[in-house]
XYZ file of C-alpha atoms in Angstrom:
221
model
C 32.831 80.138 94.737
C 35.161 79.691 91.792
C 38.908 79.358 92.205
C 39.429 82.826 90.739
C 36.924 84.354 93.175
C 38.535 82.527 96.100
C 41.934 83.955 95.159
C 40.538 87.502 95.160
C 38.887 87.009 98.556
C 42.108 85.553 99.949
C 44.022 88.582 98.696
C 41.517 90.841 100.470
C 41.983 88.779 103.644
C 45.767 89.210 103.438
C 45.282 92.976 103.229
C 42.986 92.848 106.286
C 45.685 90.875 108.101
C 48.407 93.328 107.171
C 46.322 96.256 108.389
C 46.121 94.682 111.848
C 42.376 95.268 111.958
C 41.374 91.593 111.860
C 44.393 89.398 112.715
C 44.189 85.886 111.313
C 41.738 86.533 108.474
C 44.148 85.225 105.845
C 44.588 81.927 107.715
C 40.848 81.704 108.368
C 40.035 82.130 104.681
C 42.777 79.660 103.708
C 41.319 77.043 106.056
C 37.831 77.622 104.677
C 39.160 77.210 101.146
C 40.975 73.939 101.808
C 39.153 72.342 104.744
C 35.561 73.289 103.928
C 34.616 73.807 107.560
C 31.266 75.210 108.580
C 31.098 78.651 110.177
C 30.495 77.144 113.609
C 33.461 74.797 113.194
C 36.033 77.396 112.135
C 35.012 79.603 115.069
C 35.345 76.673 117.496
C 38.785 75.679 116.269
C 41.421 75.802 119.027
C 45.137 75.078 119.043
C 44.685 71.819 120.973
C 42.833 70.491 117.918
C 45.745 71.222 115.576
C 48.434 68.536 115.256
C 51.329 70.071 113.348
C 53.348 66.839 113.394
C 50.532 64.778 111.908
C 49.396 67.705 109.724
C 45.781 67.317 110.829
C 42.948 69.311 112.346
C 40.358 67.704 114.606
C 36.903 69.236 114.480
C 35.005 68.708 117.705
C 34.110 72.191 118.947
C 31.625 74.651 117.538
C 30.537 78.205 118.226
C 26.873 78.861 117.525
C 24.736 81.958 117.919
C 22.371 82.254 120.873
C 18.938 83.894 120.821
C 20.489 87.369 120.852
C 23.404 86.472 118.584
C 25.789 85.861 121.470
C 28.471 83.188 120.866
C 27.982 79.816 122.552
C 30.993 77.494 122.618
C 30.140 73.803 122.478
C 32.280 70.690 122.814
C 30.650 68.100 120.576
C 32.754 65.097 121.619
C 29.974 63.701 123.796
C 27.930 63.199 120.637
C 28.528 60.404 118.144
C 28.107 62.451 114.989
C 29.923 62.340 111.652
C 30.541 66.083 111.917
C 33.168 65.227 114.561
C 36.178 64.349 112.442
C 39.898 64.709 111.788
C 41.036 66.059 108.430
C 44.429 66.525 106.842
C 45.878 69.929 106.039
C 48.536 70.757 103.426
C 52.142 71.070 104.671
C 52.125 74.672 103.417
C 49.667 75.550 106.199
C 52.059 74.677 109.023
C 54.050 77.884 108.660
C 50.853 79.940 108.539
C 49.542 78.327 111.733
C 52.841 78.790 113.587
C 52.930 82.438 112.542
C 49.350 82.910 113.730
C 50.184 81.313 117.095
C 52.794 84.034 117.520
C 50.115 86.654 116.862
C 47.819 85.061 119.469
C 50.676 84.975 121.989
C 51.198 88.702 121.443
C 47.470 89.281 122.014
C 47.670 87.320 125.283
C 50.579 89.430 126.521
C 48.835 92.662 125.560
C 45.546 91.632 127.236
C 46.968 90.189 130.424
C 45.709 87.573 132.884
C 42.096 87.961 131.819
C 42.700 86.510 128.375
C 40.554 83.393 127.825
C 42.913 80.463 127.278
C 40.619 77.470 127.757
C 40.388 76.597 124.988
C 42.919 78.754 123.171
C 40.903 79.622 120.080
C 42.502 80.409 116.730
C 39.982 83.086 115.808
C 38.638 84.730 118.973
C 37.812 88.256 120.009
C 40.770 90.294 121.275
C 40.171 88.939 124.804
C 40.207 85.314 123.717
C 36.444 84.769 123.944
C 34.547 83.158 121.054
C 33.782 85.468 118.149
C 30.030 85.909 117.510
C 29.068 84.011 114.328
C 27.283 87.060 112.961
C 30.457 89.117 113.266
C 32.401 86.605 111.169
C 29.691 86.699 108.508
C 29.917 90.499 108.372
C 33.712 90.411 108.057
C 33.590 87.837 105.269
C 30.948 89.831 103.412
C 33.260 92.842 103.635
C 36.038 90.780 102.067
C 33.664 89.647 99.327
C 32.750 93.243 98.526
C 36.391 94.284 98.456
C 37.132 91.362 96.133
C 34.170 92.104 93.860
C 32.523 88.753 94.622
C 28.714 88.784 94.587
C 26.018 86.202 95.170
C 28.239 83.795 97.149
C 27.463 82.763 100.728
C 30.194 84.023 103.135
C 31.354 80.689 104.578
C 29.343 78.091 102.680
C 30.640 79.455 99.393
C 34.117 78.183 100.297
C 32.715 74.858 101.491
C 30.745 74.343 98.308
C 33.672 75.450 96.167
C 36.062 73.024 97.867
C 33.655 70.113 97.476
C 33.018 70.896 93.827
C 36.752 71.160 93.136
C 37.360 67.791 94.808
C 34.648 66.185 92.711
C 36.102 67.712 89.545
C 39.539 66.358 90.512
C 38.182 62.823 90.654
C 38.473 62.335 94.423
C 36.148 59.563 95.584
C 32.826 60.651 97.037
C 33.408 58.802 100.337
C 36.531 60.864 101.061
C 34.751 64.092 100.124
C 31.774 63.232 102.328
C 33.976 62.426 105.330
C 36.003 65.617 104.890
C 32.808 67.672 104.866
C 31.351 65.836 107.858
C 28.252 64.623 106.034
C 26.225 61.778 107.456
C 25.768 60.075 104.074
C 27.445 60.095 100.674
C 24.036 60.478 99.055
C 23.682 63.929 100.614
C 27.116 64.903 99.275
C 26.189 63.639 95.818
C 22.863 65.471 95.778
C 24.350 68.724 97.068
C 27.670 69.059 95.268
C 28.168 66.783 92.293
C 25.755 68.640 90.038
C 27.707 71.872 90.504
C 30.702 70.762 88.427
C 30.309 71.722 84.791
C 31.662 69.490 82.058
C 31.687 66.271 84.082
C 29.373 64.493 81.637
C 31.627 65.439 78.698
C 34.677 64.296 80.625
C 32.931 60.994 81.373
C 32.059 60.567 77.700
C 35.662 61.215 76.679
C 36.968 58.675 79.188
C 34.438 56.047 78.137
C 35.259 56.784 74.511
C 38.918 56.020 75.151
C 37.983 52.745 76.824
C 35.684 51.817 73.953
C 38.383 52.637 71.392
C 40.822 50.396 73.238
C 38.294 47.555 73.344
C 37.423 48.037 69.664
C 41.067 48.000 68.680
C 41.535 44.757 70.607
C 38.418 43.238 69.020
C 39.513 44.242 65.508
C 42.789 42.416 65.806
C 42.843 39.248 63.669
C-alpha cells in the first residue's frame, strides 16, 4: 500500500468512525499503518498492553480464527517467540487511544455487567468479546472499496507498506525486523527490501558523492 492509498483508506475509516457503525476503525487503521501488526495481533490488543507513559504497545495476545471462523483469543507469553515484542508508538497516538478508551467505557455502560472485560480489548464486538478475524477482513475490504484501493491485502498491505517505507527512510534492517516480529533479518530483507523503488539509484548517488570526495582529496597536491 502506498502512502497515498493509506491516506484514502484512513479517511474512509474516519468516516466509518463518525457514523458510529464501527467505532475505533480510524485508530485501528492508524495502528496498522504505523505499527505494522498482523491481523491476529491487532485483534488481540488490549488496554493492559498499552503504556501511555512509555508510549509503547506490547504485543503478546492474538485472536485467530477457529475451524468455523470463530475467534479464539490466545495469550502468547508462554512461548519464547520473536513475535512477542514491545514497540514504540508516536506521541500523536496517545490522544487517539485515550479518546477510544472513552468510547469503550461508553460501550461497557450501555452493555452492562455482561461486558467482557478480561482482557479489555481495543477492538472487540459490542459485548467486549474478540472480533472474528474474518469480520475485520470484510470491514477493511469495505474501506478499501470506498477509498478506491484495489489489489492490496486488507491488513498485510499496511504491514508491507510500513516496512517498505522504513526501508526507504534508511532505518536499519534489525530495527525493522524487530518491529515486525520477524525471526530473522534475512526474512525481512527477502520480503520487503525489494519493494522499494529507486533504492539502487539512491545508493549510486550516495556512493558517487563519497567517490567524488575521495577523488577531490586524492587530487590535492
